[in-house]
Amino acid sequence: MNNPSSLGFETARSLAFQGCTVVFACRDVEKGHTAVKKVLKQRPFAKCHVLKLNLESLVEVKGFAQAVVTAFGYVLDERKNSEIEIVYYK
């Protein structure tokens, strides 16, 4: 989310306004927090979260997946071929 008026931001904002839980996956978490503040200014009860995600590093992508598991109650099943499957269990 390089620009808090980008298509990605507007999509996330719209989903948050409709009551969806939105995860802002960002390389720069400060920019993510800025975007969330902008959403919360208009919709104080929106469910928005910021998690770090750098797609240039597989280690960071796996860390992001684990953070989603921890934060939102998903089960992570990592297979031998490095395929990641996330299954919702709530």
PDB file of C-alpha atoms in Angstrom:
ATOM      1  CA  MET A   1       0.000   0.000   0.000  1.00  0.00           C
ATOM      2  CA  ASN A   2       2.404   2.620  -1.256  1.00  0.00           C
ATOM      3  CA  ASN A   3      -0.246   5.298  -1.552  1.00  0.00           C
ATOM      4  CA  PRO A   4      -3.160   5.595   0.879  1.00  0.00           C
ATOM      5  CA  SER A   5      -5.389   6.586  -2.032  1.00  0.00           C
ATOM      6  CA  SER A   6      -4.405   3.661  -4.265  1.00  0.00           C
ATOM      7  CA  LEU A   7      -6.753   1.043  -5.671  1.00  0.00           C
ATOM      8  CA  GLY A   8      -5.543  -1.434  -3.030  1.00  0.00           C
ATOM      9  CA  PHE A   9      -6.294   1.004  -0.238  1.00  0.00           C
ATOM     10  CA  GLU A  10      -9.714   1.869  -1.632  1.00  0.00           C
ATOM     11  CA  THR A  11     -10.581  -1.823  -1.943  1.00  0.00           C
ATOM     12  CA  ALA A  12      -9.447  -2.515   1.634  1.00  0.00           C
ATOM     13  CA  ARG A  13     -11.323   0.547   2.903  1.00  0.00           C
ATOM     14  CA  SER A  14     -14.501  -0.525   1.133  1.00  0.00           C
ATOM     15  CA  LEU A  15     -14.269  -4.041   2.575  1.00  0.00           C
ATOM     16  CA  ALA A  16     -13.702  -2.635   6.070  1.00  0.00           C
ATOM     17  CA  PHE A  17     -16.716  -0.342   5.672  1.00  0.00           C
ATOM     18  CA  GLN A  18     -18.820  -3.399   4.784  1.00  0.00           C
ATOM     19  CA  GLY A  19     -17.847  -5.103   8.053  1.00  0.00           C
ATOM     20  CA  CYS A  20     -15.052  -7.349   6.794  1.00  0.00           C
ATOM     21  CA  THR A  21     -11.910  -7.934   8.813  1.00  0.00           C
ATOM     22  CA  VAL A  22      -9.106  -6.494   6.697  1.00  0.00           C
ATOM     23  CA  VAL A  23      -5.405  -7.290   6.966  1.00  0.00           C
ATOM     24  CA  PHE A  24      -3.122  -4.627   5.542  1.00  0.00           C
ATOM     25  CA  ALA A  25      -0.116  -6.721   4.441  1.00  0.00           C
ATOM     26  CA  CYS A  26       2.701  -4.198   3.992  1.00  0.00           C
ATOM     27  CA  ARG A  27       6.463  -4.064   3.592  1.00  0.00           C
ATOM     28  CA  ASP A  28       6.425  -0.826   5.592  1.00  0.00           C
ATOM     29  CA  VAL A  29       4.222  -1.306   8.654  1.00  0.00           C
ATOM     30  CA  GLU A  30       4.301   2.420   9.456  1.00  0.00           C
ATOM     31  CA  LYS A  31       2.572   3.121   6.138  1.00  0.00           C
ATOM     32  CA  GLY A  32       0.130   0.341   6.969  1.00  0.00           C
ATOM     33  CA  HIS A  33      -0.690   1.944  10.322  1.00  0.00           C
ATOM     34  CA  THR A  34      -1.176   5.286   8.566  1.00  0.00           C
ATOM     35  CA  ALA A  35      -3.657   3.646   6.184  1.00  0.00           C
ATOM     36  CA  VAL A  36      -5.525   1.981   9.069  1.00  0.00           C
ATOM     37  CA  LYS A  37      -5.750   5.316  10.922  1.00  0.00           C
ATOM     38  CA  LYS A  38      -7.286   6.836   7.795  1.00  0.00           C
ATOM     39  CA  VAL A  39      -9.923   4.070   7.692  1.00  0.00           C
ATOM     40  CA  LEU A  40     -10.643   4.273  11.431  1.00  0.00           C
ATOM     41  CA  LYS A  41     -11.095   8.039  11.199  1.00  0.00           C
ATOM     42  CA  GLN A  42     -14.150   7.414   9.001  1.00  0.00           C
ATOM     43  CA  ARG A  43     -15.268   4.092  10.537  1.00  0.00           C
ATOM     44  CA  PRO A  44     -14.059   3.851  14.166  1.00  0.00           C
ATOM     45  CA  PHE A  45     -15.274   0.276  14.594  1.00  0.00           C
ATOM     46  CA  ALA A  46     -13.695  -1.144  11.416  1.00  0.00           C
ATOM     47  CA  LYS A  47     -11.711  -4.328  11.994  1.00  0.00           C
ATOM     48  CA  CYS A  48      -8.301  -3.585  10.471  1.00  0.00           C
ATOM     49  CA  HIS A  49      -4.948  -5.172  11.190  1.00  0.00           C
ATOM     50  CA  VAL A  50      -1.427  -4.487   9.926  1.00  0.00           C
ATOM     51  CA  LEU A  51       1.034  -7.312   9.328  1.00  0.00           C
ATOM     52  CA  LYS A  52       4.488  -7.100   7.760  1.00  0.00           C
ATOM     53  CA  LEU A  53       4.839  -8.849   4.403  1.00  0.00           C
ATOM     54  CA  ASN A  54       7.861  -8.709   2.115  1.00  0.00           C
ATOM     55  CA  LEU A  55       7.280 -10.884  -0.943  1.00  0.00           C
ATOM     56  CA  GLU A  56      10.991 -10.832  -1.809  1.00  0.00           C
ATOM     57  CA  SER A  57      11.792 -13.266   1.015  1.00  0.00           C
ATOM     58  CA  LEU A  58      10.254 -16.740   1.356  1.00  0.00           C
ATOM     59  CA  VAL A  59      11.229 -16.719   5.029  1.00  0.00           C
ATOM     60  CA  GLU A  60       9.202 -13.526   5.542  1.00  0.00           C
ATOM     61  CA  VAL A  61       6.254 -14.919   3.576  1.00  0.00           C
ATOM     62  CA  LYS A  62       6.234 -17.983   5.836  1.00  0.00           C
ATOM     63  CA  GLY A  63       6.491 -15.674   8.874  1.00  0.00           C
ATOM     64  CA  PHE A  64       3.505 -13.706   7.579  1.00  0.00           C
ATOM     65  CA  ALA A  65       1.517 -16.919   7.125  1.00  0.00           C
ATOM     66  CA  GLN A  66       2.363 -17.940  10.702  1.00  0.00           C
ATOM     67  CA  ALA A  67       1.328 -14.493  11.992  1.00  0.00           C
ATOM     68  CA  VAL A  68      -2.049 -14.933  10.264  1.00  0.00           C
ATOM     69  CA  VAL A  69      -2.390 -18.338  11.927  1.00  0.00           C
ATOM     70  CA  THR A  70      -1.576 -16.871  15.329  1.00  0.00           C
ATOM     71  CA  ALA A  71      -3.746 -13.768  15.000  1.00  0.00           C
ATOM     72  CA  PHE A  72      -6.822 -15.251  13.374  1.00  0.00           C
ATOM     73  CA  GLY A  73      -6.976 -18.885  14.472  1.00  0.00           C
ATOM     74  CA  TYR A  74      -6.115 -20.650  11.256  1.00  0.00           C
ATOM     75  CA  VAL A  75      -4.338 -23.979  11.120  1.00  0.00           C
ATOM     76  CA  LEU A  76      -1.127 -24.044   9.113  1.00  0.00           C
ATOM     77  CA  ASP A  77      -0.141 -27.248   7.362  1.00  0.00           C
ATOM     78  CA  GLU A  78       3.273 -26.976   5.746  1.00  0.00           C
ATOM     79  CA  ARG A  79       3.917 -29.823   3.298  1.00  0.00           C
ATOM     80  CA  LYS A  80       7.203 -31.400   2.174  1.00  0.00           C
ATOM     81  CA  ASN A  81       7.148 -29.545  -1.127  1.00  0.00           C
ATOM     82  CA  SER A  82       6.916 -26.176   0.690  1.00  0.00           C
ATOM     83  CA  GLU A  83       3.286 -25.711  -0.316  1.00  0.00           C
ATOM     84  CA  ILE A  84       1.421 -23.879   2.407  1.00  0.00           C
ATOM     85  CA  GLU A  85      -2.207 -24.638   3.085  1.00  0.00           C
ATOM     86  CA  ILE A  86      -4.219 -22.562   5.511  1.00  0.00           C
ATOM     87  CA  VAL A  87      -7.440 -24.078   6.782  1.00  0.00           C
ATOM     88  CA  TYR A  88     -10.039 -22.117   8.738  1.00  0.00           C
ATOM     89  CA  TYR A  89     -11.192 -24.069  11.777  1.00  0.00           C
ATOM     90  CA  LYS A  90     -13.380 -21.732  13.867  1.00  0.00           C
TER      91      LYS A  90
END
